[in-house]
mmCIF file of C-alpha atoms in Angstrom:
data_model
loop_
_atom_site.group_PDB
_atom_site.id
_atom_site.type_symbol
_atom_site.label_atom_id
_atom_site.label_comp_id
_atom_site.label_asym_id
_atom_site.label_seq_id
_atom_site.Cartn_x
_atom_site.Cartn_y
_atom_site.Cartn_z
ATOM 1 C CA MET A 1 99.519 84.882 94.057
ATOM 2 C CA LYS A 2 100.733 82.955 97.119
ATOM 3 C CA LEU A 3 100.067 86.021 99.390
ATOM 4 C CA HIS A 4 96.506 86.036 98.031
ATOM 5 C CA GLN A 5 96.065 82.425 98.996
ATOM 6 C CA VAL A 6 97.652 82.866 102.381
ATOM 7 C CA LEU A 7 95.257 85.884 103.049
ATOM 8 C CA ILE A 8 92.105 83.788 102.156
ATOM 9 C CA ILE A 9 93.265 80.801 104.257
ATOM 10 C CA THR A 10 93.974 83.103 107.185
ATOM 11 C CA ALA A 11 90.564 84.748 106.916
ATOM 12 C CA LEU A 12 88.830 81.387 106.787
ATOM 13 C CA LEU A 13 90.687 80.117 109.742
ATOM 14 C CA LEU A 14 89.822 83.269 111.725
ATOM 15 C CA GLY A 15 86.158 82.804 110.821
ATOM 16 C CA TRP A 16 86.227 79.250 111.878
ATOM 17 C CA VAL A 17 87.903 79.937 115.220
ATOM 18 C CA ASN A 18 85.440 82.782 116.014
ATOM 19 C CA ASN A 19 82.533 80.726 115.119
ATOM 20 C CA SER A 20 83.678 77.843 117.300
ATOM 21 C CA ASN A 21 83.974 80.207 120.305
ATOM 22 C CA ALA A 22 80.347 81.507 119.864
ATOM 23 C CA LYS A 23 78.660 81.699 123.165
ATOM 24 C CA GLY A 24 75.034 81.553 124.283
ATOM 25 C CA TYR A 25 72.704 79.551 126.428
ATOM 26 C CA LYS A 26 71.522 76.026 126.028
ATOM 27 C CA PRO A 27 68.492 74.613 127.808
ATOM 28 C CA ALA A 28 69.283 71.522 129.927
ATOM 29 C CA LYS A 29 67.830 69.324 132.587
ATOM 30 C CA VAL A 30 70.074 69.550 135.672
ATOM 31 C CA TYR A 31 69.970 68.130 139.092
ATOM 32 C CA MET A 32 70.451 70.673 141.871
ATOM 33 C CA PHE A 33 70.271 70.972 145.544
ATOM 34 C CA GLY A 34 70.591 73.841 148.046
ATOM 35 C CA PHE A 35 72.533 74.290 151.188
ATOM 36 C CA ALA A 36 72.025 77.109 153.728
ATOM 37 C CA ALA A 37 73.852 78.036 156.829
ATOM 38 C CA SER A 38 74.181 80.882 159.157
ATOM 39 C CA PHE A 39 77.318 82.003 161.015
ATOM 40 C CA ASN A 40 75.180 82.667 164.126
ATOM 41 C CA ASP A 41 73.614 79.264 164.310
ATOM 42 C CA SER A 42 74.666 75.568 164.279
ATOM 43 C CA THR A 43 71.672 74.504 162.184
ATOM 44 C CA VAL A 44 72.197 74.018 158.472
ATOM 45 C CA TYR A 45 69.413 73.335 155.821
ATOM 46 C CA MET A 46 69.799 71.164 152.826
ATOM 47 C CA THR A 47 67.222 70.616 150.070
ATOM 48 C CA ASN A 48 66.618 67.371 148.323
ATOM 49 C CA ILE A 49 68.120 66.860 144.853
ATOM 50 C CA GLN A 50 65.678 68.227 142.253
ATOM 51 C CA LYS A 51 65.461 67.925 138.536
ATOM 52 C CA VAL A 52 65.201 71.295 137.057
ATOM 53 C CA ASP A 53 64.853 72.685 133.623
ATOM 54 C CA ALA A 54 67.615 75.308 133.559
ATOM 55 C CA TYR A 55 70.058 77.006 131.223
ATOM 56 C CA LEU A 56 73.660 76.380 130.923
ATOM 57 C CA VAL A 57 76.284 78.689 129.396
ATOM 58 C CA ASP A 58 77.030 77.109 126.060
ATOM 59 C CA ASP A 59 80.874 77.071 126.237
ATOM 60 C CA ARG A 60 83.442 74.734 127.700
ATOM 61 C CA THR A 61 82.498 75.702 131.320
ATOM 62 C CA HIS A 62 78.760 74.690 131.309
ATOM 63 C CA PHE A 63 78.132 77.059 134.118
ATOM 64 C CA LEU A 64 74.535 77.420 135.355
ATOM 65 C CA ALA A 65 73.167 80.679 133.919
ATOM 66 C CA ASN A 66 72.072 83.131 136.694
ATOM 67 C CA ARG A 67 73.207 80.696 139.377
ATOM 68 C CA GLU A 68 73.035 83.384 142.014
ATOM 69 C CA ASP A 69 69.231 83.627 141.545
ATOM 70 C CA TYR A 70 68.673 80.000 142.462
ATOM 71 C CA SER A 71 70.434 80.710 145.757
ATOM 72 C CA TYR A 72 68.241 83.715 146.243
ATOM 73 C CA GLN A 73 65.182 81.575 145.795
ATOM 74 C CA LEU A 74 66.331 79.503 148.684
ATOM 75 C CA ARG A 75 67.316 82.394 150.764
ATOM 76 C CA SER A 76 63.968 84.076 150.347
ATOM 77 C CA TYR A 77 62.184 80.810 151.228
ATOM 78 C CA LEU A 78 64.109 80.504 154.549
ATOM 79 C CA GLN A 79 63.706 84.142 155.506
ATOM 80 C CA SER A 80 59.920 84.295 154.551
ATOM 81 C CA ASN A 81 59.302 81.214 156.784
ATOM 82 C CA GLY A 82 61.278 82.634 159.671
ATOM 83 C CA LEU A 83 63.795 79.815 159.662
ATOM 84 C CA VAL A 84 66.912 81.797 159.334
ATOM 85 C CA SER A 85 67.298 85.571 159.513
ATOM 86 C CA TYR A 86 70.346 85.995 157.356
ATOM 87 C CA PRO A 87 71.435 82.585 155.673
ATOM 88 C CA THR A 88 74.400 82.013 153.425
ATOM 89 C CA CYS A 89 73.077 79.917 150.664
ATOM 90 C CA ILE A 90 74.570 77.957 147.850
ATOM 91 C CA THR A 91 73.198 75.942 145.054
ATOM 92 C CA MET A 92 75.141 73.093 143.605
ATOM 93 C CA PHE A 93 74.210 71.383 140.379
ATOM 94 C CA ALA A 94 75.265 68.503 138.092
ATOM 95 C CA GLU A 95 74.200 67.514 134.572
ATOM 96 C CA ASN A 96 73.422 63.993 135.825
ATOM 97 C CA GLU A 97 71.828 62.469 138.833
ATOM 98 C CA LYS A 98 74.985 60.382 139.909
ATOM 99 C CA SER A 99 77.268 63.410 140.069
ATOM 100 C CA ALA A 100 74.693 65.457 141.936
ATOM 101 C CA MET A 101 74.284 62.655 144.501
ATOM 102 C CA LYS A 102 78.053 62.509 144.931
ATOM 103 C CA LYS A 103 78.268 66.292 145.694
ATOM 104 C CA TYR A 104 75.222 66.008 147.977
ATOM 105 C CA VAL A 105 76.720 63.082 149.982
ATOM 106 C CA LYS A 106 80.211 64.857 150.323
ATOM 107 C CA LEU A 107 78.698 68.037 151.604
ATOM 108 C CA LYS A 108 76.343 66.236 154.042
ATOM 109 C CA ASN A 109 79.106 64.100 155.370
ATOM 110 C CA ARG A 110 81.418 67.173 155.886
ATOM 111 C CA TYR A 111 78.775 68.627 158.298
ATOM 112 C CA GLU A 112 77.736 65.309 159.870
ATOM 113 C CA LYS A 113 81.312 64.430 160.797
ATOM 114 C CA ALA A 114 82.557 67.780 161.786
ATOM 115 C CA LYS A 115 84.143 68.438 165.125
ATOM 116 C CA LYS A 116 81.529 71.081 165.914
ATOM 117 C CA LYS A 117 78.105 69.576 166.168
ATOM 118 C CA TYR A 118 75.815 70.811 163.259
ATOM 119 C CA PHE A 119 72.004 70.064 163.092
ATOM 120 C CA ILE A 120 71.175 69.195 159.497
ATOM 121 C CA LYS A 121 67.375 69.900 158.677
ATOM 122 C CA PRO A 122 66.215 68.644 155.363
ATOM 123 C CA VAL A 123 63.921 70.746 153.308
ATOM 124 C CA SER A 124 61.678 68.600 151.301
ATOM 125 C CA GLU A 125 60.517 69.189 147.767
ATOM 126 C CA ASN A 126 56.971 69.800 149.125
ATOM 127 C CA GLN A 127 58.248 72.691 151.152
ATOM 128 C CA PHE A 128 60.590 74.326 148.670
ATOM 129 C CA SER A 129 61.285 73.675 144.979
ATOM 130 C CA TYR A 130 63.410 75.665 142.412
ATOM 131 C CA ASN A 131 61.740 77.609 139.646
ATOM 132 C CA THR A 132 63.486 77.775 136.291
ATOM 133 C CA ILE A 133 65.123 81.123 135.606
ATOM 134 C CA LYS A 134 65.694 82.334 132.163
ATOM 135 C CA PRO A 135 68.957 83.974 131.247
ATOM 136 C CA ASP A 136 69.102 87.772 131.630
ATOM 137 C CA ASP A 137 69.216 89.810 128.514
ATOM 138 C CA ILE A 138 71.721 92.025 130.181
ATOM 139 C CA THR A 139 74.283 89.344 130.830
ATOM 140 C CA SER A 140 73.658 87.422 127.486
ATOM 141 C CA TYR A 141 76.774 86.257 125.718
ATOM 142 C CA THR A 142 75.286 86.453 122.320
ATOM 143 C CA GLU A 143 74.568 90.216 122.374
ATOM 144 C CA PRO A 144 77.306 92.699 121.302
ATOM 145 C CA GLN A 145 78.684 94.916 124.044
ATOM 146 C CA VAL A 146 78.320 98.609 123.627
ATOM 147 C CA SER A 147 81.250 100.782 124.588
ATOM 148 C CA LYS A 148 80.803 103.936 126.784
ATOM 149 C CA LYS A 149 82.443 105.949 124.010
ATOM 150 C CA THR A 150 79.465 104.979 121.675
ATOM 151 C CA VAL A 151 76.941 105.951 124.307
ATOM 152 C CA VAL A 152 78.613 109.294 124.987
ATOM 153 C CA LYS A 153 78.861 110.083 121.320
ATOM 154 C CA SER A 154 75.225 109.287 120.741
ATOM 155 C CA LYS A 155 74.121 111.445 123.797
ATOM 156 C CA LYS A 156 76.246 114.375 122.405
ATOM 157 C CA ALA A 157 74.720 113.962 118.974
ATOM 158 C CA GLN A 158 71.259 113.898 120.431
ATOM 159 C CA ALA A 159 72.015 116.959 122.454
ATOM 160 C CA ALA A 160 73.336 118.729 119.252
ATOM 161 C CA LYS A 161 70.354 117.685 117.410
ATOM 162 C CA ASP A 162 68.034 118.976 120.196
ATOM 163 C CA GLY A 163 69.971 122.264 120.208
ATOM 164 C CA ASN A 164 69.553 122.829 116.528
ATOM 165 C CA LYS A 165 65.672 122.712 116.865
#
């Protein structure tokens, strides 16, 4: 009887732990700004802080979903306008404006007070603004992962099925 109770309690605890670790995306308003620099040039570009509807990974990290795509938006803007040929772009974000402003000022001061002289060119919101990117279905945390063995078995089954016809 006691073993039966222990097994039930264990199953309930495992279900509770797995449910609390469920991952997905949550829509949120974030404040983000971009920074771009080239190793061949002393000019750096910084966008203003913008309020964007984005998706955060719904776990303890709260990372920005598809964050590399936001950097690619800035990169393509700079390249298409002929400002920089091969920029290295980053996009920084925060969930509140105060934190975003702190990060913005810290990064800006780093380049203003550097020993090497950098020219900081602002990119206004009229020139460039971030577009919301929905999370990829491929990288979704909520979808089950299919193993390679399952794919190989299904291909073999399909081939055998086609051979029998």
